[in-house]
Amino acid sequence: MQKTPDREQPMVLAEGVAKSFGNLQVLKGVDMEVARGEVVCVLGPSGSGKSTFLRCINHLETIDAGWLAVDGELVGYRREGDRLIELGGAETANRRARIGMVFQHFNLFAHMTALRNVMKGPAAVRGMDKASAKTLAMDLLASVGLAEKADSYPSQLSGGQQQRVAIARAMAMEPKLLLFDEPTSALDPELVSEVLDVMRGLARRGMTMIVVTHEMSFARDVADRIVFMDKGVVIETGTPGEVLGAPSHPRTREFLASVG
């Protein structure tokens, strides 16, 4: 039986999440809660742990302490008493399937057309037949303004077009949560707006999104809440007006002054 969503239950709940790479502790006990339909923008300097935290949410990175749940379910682990036991690859993949992620460098399959890139997940993971997967993929490419590029390969697309294909690919899995890891940082400035416009459309349709970004105007206009991280911890959280307009922590004020 499919679980009925609890509308009061957060889509993402993190408590005390810690992560180290060797002797470098990147996350030092991160707590975060994201409601259904909420758009949270995570800001902070390079090396603050933003991207690592995002990757921990869908178990692209394991965690060393604390716990993370998406839609009330641990991703990549099961609980035995006070311990978390890592799940096998197939079960982790099943739990991860409806957590979409859009990466900084697109991560498209170079040998596949835009259409085949978007079709792959529904066909391979969701078991959709080829005709249905193709119809879905064409609809999604149209929704990001790329229907005419269906037969183009990534090398034939601009960076902004590749990132819009990547968003369509993530949406093809019918995600309940979308993670964006600095989705515009690899783009030329004139291509940034076309990707942000697609993301604004997703936000208007109620998609739950966590966006690691340096695009302050997007964060100000679209985010329901801003989280500022530095040195592996959450320094400040609040509405865009609170964090961007009247930050309470000196480190937040220093960062915002540096990014203009």
PDB file of N, CA and C in Angstrom, residues 45 251-260:
ATOM      1  N   PRO A  45      29.566  30.963   1.884  1.00  0.00           N
ATOM      2  CA  PRO A  45      30.812  30.986   1.121  1.00  0.00           C
ATOM      3  C   PRO A  45      31.207  29.594   0.653  1.00  0.00           C
ATOM      4  N   ARG A 251      28.456  37.425  10.733  1.00  0.00           N
ATOM      5  CA  ARG A 251      29.032  36.671   9.618  1.00  0.00           C
ATOM      6  C   ARG A 251      28.117  36.751   8.397  1.00  0.00           C
ATOM      7  N   THR A 252      26.819  36.728   8.609  1.00  0.00           N
ATOM      8  CA  THR A 252      25.891  36.877   7.495  1.00  0.00           C
ATOM      9  C   THR A 252      26.044  38.253   6.868  1.00  0.00           C
ATOM     10  N   ARG A 253      26.124  39.287   7.694  1.00  0.00           N
ATOM     11  CA  ARG A 253      26.284  40.644   7.165  1.00  0.00           C
ATOM     12  C   ARG A 253      27.582  40.769   6.358  1.00  0.00           C
ATOM     13  N   GLU A 254      28.653  40.153   6.870  1.00  0.00           N
ATOM     14  CA  GLU A 254      29.942  40.198   6.165  1.00  0.00           C
ATOM     15  C   GLU A 254      29.849  39.519   4.812  1.00  0.00           C
ATOM     16  N   PHE A 255      29.201  38.343   4.761  1.00  0.00           N
ATOM     17  CA  PHE A 255      29.066  37.617   3.500  1.00  0.00           C
ATOM     18  C   PHE A 255      28.240  38.408   2.494  1.00  0.00           C
ATOM     19  N   LEU A 256      27.113  38.934   2.930  1.00  0.00           N
ATOM     20  CA  LEU A 256      26.248  39.676   2.010  1.00  0.00           C
ATOM     21  C   LEU A 256      26.929  40.920   1.484  1.00  0.00           C
ATOM     22  N   ALA A 257      27.727  41.561   2.304  1.00  0.00           N
ATOM     23  CA  ALA A 257      28.477  42.726   1.830  1.00  0.00           C
ATOM     24  C   ALA A 257      29.491  42.332   0.776  1.00  0.00           C
ATOM     25  N   SER A 258      30.063  41.130   0.904  1.00  0.00           N
ATOM     26  CA  SER A 258      31.096  40.697  -0.036  1.00  0.00           C
ATOM     27  C   SER A 258      30.525  40.308  -1.392  1.00  0.00           C
ATOM     28  N   VAL A 259      29.252  39.888  -1.436  1.00  0.00           N
ATOM     29  CA  VAL A 259      28.652  39.488  -2.708  1.00  0.00           C
ATOM     30  C   VAL A 259      27.844  40.620  -3.332  1.00  0.00           C
ATOM     31  N   GLY A 260      27.819  41.757  -2.656  1.00  0.00           N
ATOM     32  CA  GLY A 260      27.206  42.941  -3.216  1.00  0.00           C
ATOM     33  C   GLY A 260      25.716  42.903  -3.275  1.00  0.00           C
TER      34      GLY A 260
END
